Amino acid sequence: MRLHRLEITAFGPFGGTQTVDFDTLSSAGLFLLHGPTGAGKTSVLDAVCFALYGSLPGVRQNPGTSLRSDHAAVGTSTEVVLELTVGERRLEITRRPAQQRPKKRGEGFTTEKAQTWLREYDPAAGTWAGLSRSHQEIGEEVTQLVGMSREQFCQVVLLPQGDFARFLRADAEARGRLLGRLFDTRRFAAVEERLADLRRAAQQQVEEGDERLLALAHRMGQAAGGLAVARTSVEGRPGDPGLAEAVLTWAAVARTEAREALDIAGVRLAAAEAGQGAARAALDAENDLAARQARHADALLRQERLTARAPERDRLQAALGRSLKADRVAPALGLRQDAEREHATAHIARERSRAQLPPDLADAGADHLSALEHRLREELGGLEAARRAERRAAMIAEEHTALAREARADDDVLRDAADWLADWEPRRAALTERVEAARDAAARAEHLAGRLEPARRRLAAARRRDALAEDTRTAETRLADARERRNTAHESWLDVKSRRLEGIAAELAVTLADGDPCQVCGSTAHPAPARTTADHVDRATEDAAYAAYTGAEETRTAAERDLAVTRESWSTARTEALAGAAPSDATDPTVRELAHEVEELTLLHAEAHALAGQSHSAREALARAEREYEERVGAQREAERRVAARTSRREALEREQAALDEELALGRGAFATVAEHATRLERRIALLVDATGAVRTAELAAQRLKEADDRLADAAYRAGFATPAEAAAALLRESERRDHQHRVDAWQAEAAAVADRLAEPGTAAAAALPPADPAAAGAAHTAAERALREASSVLAAARERVTDLAGLSRQAATEVRRLGPLREEYDRVARLAGLTAGTSAENERRMRLESYVLAARLEQVAAAATARLQRMSSGRYTLVHSDARSGGKRAGLGLHVVDAWTGNERDTATLSGGETFFASLALALGLADVVTDEAGGVRLDTLFIDEGFGSLDEQTLDEVLDVLDSLRERDRSVGIVSHVGDLRRRIPAQLEVVKARQGSAVRLRTGGDALSG
């Protein structure tokens, strides 16, 4: 990777745009980057890192740090452009961080998002082609091409000597952290962590399996309750290697004892079953004897009861016989009762209908009443035509009433229409004039509105213009005061700093102690330390002066920014206030003039707008009037047509009414109306129909009753009864008959059953034996049953125990077989995890896997550094890697230096200040070579070394520069960042950073030439 050009704008201490030509500097091989403290030497390197990775190196990467220069003018964007060649590709990276910029419209500032551009140069076409504007894509592309992360790049390209000096004095853990970041050994740490996780997981699985095994042992102990083996328990805890064997042994003993207990319980159950069978047979015999004796006694008692109920049986049998003869008379009795009920009902209906007839018809027969009904029906039929005429006459009367009502309504319509149409023409003219006036006012209001809004904007702009003019004068005064205070504070700070530098030797001498090396020369002897003078200034005073200067500088920058914003706002307001003015009018309009203009336009616009607002209502009024005119004319014509039609209809109705009156006079007779006459006839006809039916029904019922009496007398005589009443008394209801028969059948069945039981041979024999005792036999049988149940329960418990122990033993054996591979896996993983973690006894040096890999890398770095360290130290020193343990700590990352003059090997922390510098420089260069090869072998053609040369004597400095100059053999260029004055004479190619009030600038020097950046 080779840098070509760096362009910095408004970045860090650089207020303007500065360009660094690395091609010119790299042509010399070795170049110097120098300048006063705080000028911005490190900011140049920060810009390179920011262009590549979008962030600053190391500790300077602070979220609160602003990349924007305080010296930059408002409107100038902070930007870094880097042109470089990497992997045979020439690229250009442009980055702008997130920053504040003035708003394009309005006042104040807005935040502009970070932006990134990546371009590639096409040698064939001689043009740049854009590749991407995505932060993520560009970051991935740069990291892939360079082959290093930001931390690796800052460590091997921007070589910080202070970090490597600390690296030489650090312990193994601190070295491990640095090397881990550079060589990316996270995969080895991940292997350690993965093995530790696997060990924990395997251990957990084994312990869970052992816990399940112990749970099974506990369940087997519960299942073996009552056995001798249950009084012992399994010895062991989860994780014990012999736990499985102990559980299986205990289970085998428990199964053996359980099977023995099962055999004993089977023998006891057989004996209990035999005793229970004998007791059951004795109980059955006693129960049978007691039952036969009880049956014989019960039969004797039932025989006595039958003898007492014999008379009642004879009475019931006689009643049943008479009832059977009376059943032959029952149909005739039923017919006679029905005829009697029908005759009584018909008689009542006849008497009720005769009561409604006239007295002369009370005793009339059915034929006479029927003939009278036919005559009345003929008279009613003759009234039908008269009834239709009467209904038509009523309809004509109603139509006459409706015609009179319509005539009155049409007269009102004609009168109202005539009155309204008399004033129509003047009204239409007035409404039309109102519509035209509103239309003219709307056009005038629109024109005035177009003039009013610009006038208002000009008035508001004029007011802002006058206010901003006063703000501008105030801002100018404040800026002048801020500049004066800033210049005063700056001169004061420079004076304090100069005085402190003059006495810096005395300040450093305060910290000297005999035996401790000097911070400047490294000597442990201090014969003549400098003394402080009356004018000496300490660091706190210098810091306070610098803080006052930076505060004044920030105040001055803010005042400049405020003045620029205020002036821009005033110019914008003045332009808006002049908008619309005549080109010949060169004077700015006053607020009073613009306010008077706005007031006049507002008044005129309000008047026109109010009149224009009536346009809609005027058009609506005219439209309503025209619609009403059409409606009035139409209503007038329709009313006139209805009047003519109504006259003709009235004449036709009068002619029809005259014809109907003659017909109605004949139909009414002596009644008021034809309908009343017809209603009276219909009522008389209904009474005659009802009376005729009732008379005929009564005559038929009397005849049927006489016939029923004759049939009943004949049936009673044939059945053997003297009278029908005697036959009726002998009849029984069906329920009574069933009851009598049931009682007779029950007596006969009981008599047969008693006779059968007394005839049984066993019953009579049992009655001759002594009384039975089933209670004693039952007690003996209950005791035998209890003994059988107990023996059966013991056998079932023993059988269940054997089954449970067998099942749990099988589960335990299965669990032991499953735990075998898990335990083997745990032993293997635990051994590997302990070996990689450095805790195993097999790892003699207690080195972790990551430390082992880093030790190999450190050994490569020490070998690469030794090649340069021997040349810098004239062959005296050699760096060697040591993996020996120290102080009980783990080994692997020790670093020693071998002194060829004494032949001794000692720790790098014992080197003096100057020796530490060139040792750390050699280590940094060696580390750069190794990290480059590790990261993919990307060639690093440009390196930077930051500070540390002030601690070298003249001879050592020559040797160090020779080593750095030798890097050109590999076509490398090395930039030294230092303010040591002796280096300016030794290195011709220089990039000087000059500090000024307006911001820092860079100057390129090659020999005696100088080019300003």
Coordinates of N, CA, C and O in Angstrom, one line a residue, residues 210-284:
D210 N -26.6 -39.3 36.6 CA -26.4 -39.8 37.9 C -27.5 -39.5 38.8 O -28.0 -40.3 39.7
E211 N -28.1 -38.3 38.7 CA -29.2 -37.9 39.5 C -30.4 -38.7 39.1 O -31.2 -39.2 40.0
R212 N -30.6 -39.0 37.8 CA -31.7 -39.9 37.5 C -31.5 -41.3 38.0 O -32.4 -42.0 38.4
L213 N -30.2 -41.8 38.0 CA -29.9 -43.1 38.6 C -30.2 -43.1 40.1 O -30.7 -44.1 40.6
L214 N -29.8 -42.1 40.8 CA -30.1 -42.0 42.2 C -31.6 -42.0 42.5 O -32.1 -42.5 43.5
A215 N -32.3 -41.2 41.6 CA -33.8 -41.2 41.7 C -34.4 -42.6 41.6 O -35.3 -43.0 42.3
L216 N -33.9 -43.3 40.6 CA -34.3 -44.7 40.4 C -34.0 -45.6 41.6 O -34.8 -46.4 42.0
A217 N -32.8 -45.4 42.2 CA -32.4 -46.1 43.4 C -33.4 -45.8 44.6 O -33.8 -46.7 45.3
H218 N -33.7 -44.5 44.7 CA -34.7 -44.1 45.7 C -36.1 -44.8 45.5 O -36.7 -45.2 46.5
R219 N -36.5 -44.8 44.2 CA -37.8 -45.4 43.9 C -37.7 -46.9 44.2 O -38.7 -47.5 44.7
M220 N -36.6 -47.6 43.9 CA -36.5 -49.0 44.2 C -36.5 -49.2 45.7 O -37.0 -50.2 46.2
G221 N -35.9 -48.3 46.5 CA -35.9 -48.4 48.0 C -37.3 -48.3 48.5 O -37.7 -49.0 49.4
Q222 N -38.2 -47.4 47.9 CA -39.5 -47.3 48.3 C -40.3 -48.6 47.9 O -41.2 -49.0 48.6
A223 N -40.0 -49.1 46.7 CA -40.7 -50.3 46.2 C -40.4 -51.5 47.1 O -41.2 -52.4 47.3
A224 N -39.1 -51.6 47.6 CA -38.7 -52.7 48.4 C -39.0 -52.5 49.9 O -38.4 -53.2 50.8
G225 N -40.0 -51.7 50.2 CA -40.4 -51.5 51.6 C -40.8 -52.8 52.3 O -41.6 -53.5 51.7
G226 N -40.3 -53.0 53.5 CA -40.6 -54.2 54.2 C -39.5 -55.3 54.1 O -39.5 -56.3 54.9
L227 N -38.7 -55.2 53.1 CA -37.6 -56.2 52.9 C -36.4 -55.7 53.7 O -36.2 -54.5 54.1
A228 N -35.5 -56.7 54.0 CA -34.3 -56.4 54.7 C -33.4 -55.4 54.0 O -32.7 -54.6 54.6
V229 N -33.3 -55.5 52.6 CA -32.4 -54.7 51.8 C -32.9 -53.2 51.9 O -32.1 -52.3 51.6
A230 N -34.2 -53.0 52.2 CA -34.7 -51.6 52.2 C -34.1 -50.8 53.4 O -34.1 -49.6 53.4
R231 N -33.5 -51.5 54.4 CA -32.9 -50.8 55.5 C -31.5 -50.3 55.2 O -30.8 -49.6 56.0
T232 N -31.0 -50.6 54.0 CA -29.7 -50.0 53.5 C -29.9 -49.1 52.3 O -31.0 -49.1 51.7
S233 N -29.0 -48.2 52.0 CA -29.1 -47.3 50.9 C -27.9 -47.3 50.0 O -26.8 -47.8 50.5
V234 N -28.0 -46.8 48.8 CA -26.9 -46.8 47.9 C -25.9 -45.7 48.3 O -26.3 -44.5 48.5
E235 N -24.6 -46.0 48.3 CA -23.6 -45.1 48.7 C -23.0 -44.4 47.4 O -22.7 -45.1 46.5
G236 N -23.0 -43.0 47.4 CA -22.5 -42.3 46.3 C -23.2 -41.0 46.0 O -24.3 -40.8 46.5
R237 N -22.6 -40.1 45.2 CA -23.1 -38.8 44.8 C -23.0 -38.7 43.3 O -22.3 -39.4 42.7
P238 N -23.8 -37.7 42.8 CA -23.7 -37.5 41.3 C -22.3 -37.2 40.9 O -21.6 -36.3 41.5
G239 N -21.8 -37.9 39.9 CA -20.4 -37.6 39.4 C -19.4 -38.7 39.9 O -18.3 -38.8 39.4
D240 N -19.8 -39.5 40.9 CA -18.9 -40.6 41.4 C -18.8 -41.7 40.3 O -19.8 -42.2 39.8
P241 N -17.6 -42.2 40.0 CA -17.4 -43.2 39.0 C -18.1 -44.5 39.4 O -18.6 -45.2 38.5
G242 N -18.1 -44.9 40.7 CA -18.7 -46.2 41.1 C -20.1 -46.2 41.4 O -20.6 -47.2 41.9
L243 N -20.8 -45.1 41.1 CA -22.2 -45.0 41.5 C -23.1 -46.0 40.7 O -23.9 -46.7 41.3
A244 N -22.8 -46.2 39.4 CA -23.6 -47.1 38.6 C -23.5 -48.5 39.1 O -24.5 -49.3 39.2
E245 N -22.3 -49.0 39.4 CA -22.1 -50.4 39.9 C -22.8 -50.6 41.2 O -23.4 -51.6 41.5
A246 N -22.7 -49.6 42.1 CA -23.4 -49.7 43.4 C -24.9 -49.8 43.3 O -25.6 -50.6 44.0
V247 N -25.5 -49.0 42.4 CA -26.9 -49.1 42.2 C -27.4 -50.4 41.6 O -28.3 -51.0 42.0
L248 N -26.6 -51.0 40.6 CA -27.0 -52.2 40.0 C -26.8 -53.4 41.0 O -27.7 -54.3 41.1
T249 N -25.8 -53.4 41.9 CA -25.6 -54.4 42.9 C -26.8 -54.4 43.9 O -27.4 -55.4 44.2
W250 N -27.1 -53.2 44.4 CA -28.2 -53.1 45.3 C -29.5 -53.6 44.7 O -30.3 -54.2 45.4
A251 N -29.8 -53.2 43.4 CA -31.0 -53.7 42.8 C -31.1 -55.2 42.6 O -32.1 -55.8 42.8
A252 N -29.9 -55.9 42.4 CA -29.9 -57.3 42.3 C -30.3 -58.0 43.6 O -31.1 -58.9 43.7
V253 N -29.8 -57.5 44.7 CA -30.1 -58.0 46.1 C -31.6 -57.8 46.4 O -32.3 -58.7 46.9
A254 N -32.1 -56.6 46.0 CA -33.5 -56.3 46.3 C -34.4 -57.2 45.5 O -35.5 -57.7 46.0
R255 N -34.1 -57.5 44.2 CA -34.9 -58.4 43.4 C -34.9 -59.8 44.0 O -36.0 -60.5 44.0
T256 N -33.8 -60.3 44.5 CA -33.8 -61.7 45.1 C -34.7 -61.8 46.3 O -35.5 -62.7 46.4
E257 N -34.6 -60.8 47.2 CA -35.4 -60.9 48.4 C -36.9 -60.7 48.1 O -37.7 -61.4 48.7
A258 N -37.2 -59.9 47.1 CA -38.6 -59.8 46.7 C -39.2 -61.1 46.1 O -40.3 -61.4 46.4
R259 N -38.4 -61.8 45.3 CA -38.9 -63.1 44.8 C -39.1 -64.1 45.9 O -40.1 -64.9 45.9
E260 N -38.2 -64.1 46.9 CA -38.4 -65.1 48.1 C -39.7 -64.7 48.8 O -40.5 -65.6 49.2
A261 N -40.0 -63.4 49.1 CA -41.2 -63.0 49.7 C -42.4 -63.3 48.9 O -43.5 -63.7 49.5
L262 N -42.3 -63.3 47.6 CA -43.5 -63.7 46.7 C -43.8 -65.2 46.9 O -45.0 -65.6 47.0
D263 N -42.8 -66.1 46.9 CA -43.1 -67.5 47.1 C -43.7 -67.8 48.4 O -44.7 -68.6 48.5
I264 N -43.3 -67.1 49.5 CA -43.9 -67.4 50.8 C -45.4 -66.9 50.8 O -46.3 -67.6 51.3
A265 N -45.7 -65.8 50.2 CA -47.0 -65.3 50.1 C -47.9 -66.2 49.3 O -49.1 -66.4 49.7
G266 N -47.4 -66.9 48.3 CA -48.2 -67.8 47.5 C -48.6 -69.0 48.4 O -49.8 -69.5 48.3
V267 N -47.7 -69.6 49.2 CA -48.1 -70.7 50.1 C -49.2 -70.3 51.1 O -50.1 -71.1 51.3
R268 N -49.0 -69.2 51.7 CA -50.0 -68.7 52.7 C -51.4 -68.5 52.0 O -52.4 -68.8 52.6
L269 N -51.4 -68.0 50.8 CA -52.7 -67.8 50.1 C -53.4 -69.1 49.8 O -54.6 -69.2 50.0
A270 N -52.7 -70.2 49.5 CA -53.3 -71.5 49.2 C -54.0 -72.1 50.5 O -55.1 -72.6 50.4
A271 N -53.3 -71.9 51.7 CA -53.9 -72.4 52.9 C -55.1 -71.6 53.2 O -56.2 -72.2 53.7
A272 N -55.1 -70.3 53.0 CA -56.3 -69.5 53.3 C -57.5 -69.8 52.4 O -58.6 -69.8 52.8
E273 N -57.2 -70.2 51.2 CA -58.3 -70.5 50.2 C -59.0 -71.8 50.7 O -60.2 -72.0 50.6
A274 N -58.2 -72.8 51.2 CA -58.8 -74.1 51.6 C -59.7 -73.9 52.9 O -60.8 -74.4 52.9
G275 N -59.3 -73.1 53.8 CA -60.1 -72.8 55.0 C -61.3 -72.0 54.7 O -62.4 -72.3 55.2
Q276 N -61.2 -71.1 53.7 CA -62.4 -70.4 53.3 C -63.4 -71.2 52.6 O -64.6 -71.1 52.8
G277 N -63.0 -72.3 51.8 CA -63.9 -73.2 51.2 C -64.7 -74.0 52.2 O -65.9 -74.2 52.0
A278 N -64.0 -74.5 53.2 CA -64.7 -75.3 54.2 C -65.7 -74.5 55.0 O -66.9 -74.9 55.2
A279 N -65.4 -73.3 55.4 CA -66.3 -72.4 56.1 C -67.5 -72.1 55.2 O -68.7 -72.0 55.7
R280 N -67.3 -71.9 53.9 CA -68.4 -71.6 53.0 C -69.4 -72.8 52.9 O -70.6 -72.6 52.9
A281 N -68.9 -74.0 52.9 CA -69.8 -75.2 52.8 C -70.6 -75.3 54.1 O -71.8 -75.6 54.0
A282 N -70.0 -75.1 55.2 CA -70.8 -75.2 56.5 C -71.9 -74.1 56.6 O -73.0 -74.4 57.0
L283 N -71.5 -72.9 56.1 CA -72.5 -71.8 56.2 C -73.7 -72.1 55.2 O -74.8 -71.9 55.6
D284 N -73.4 -72.7 54.1 CA -74.5 -73.0 53.1 C -75.4 -74.0 53.7 O -76.7 -74.0 53.5

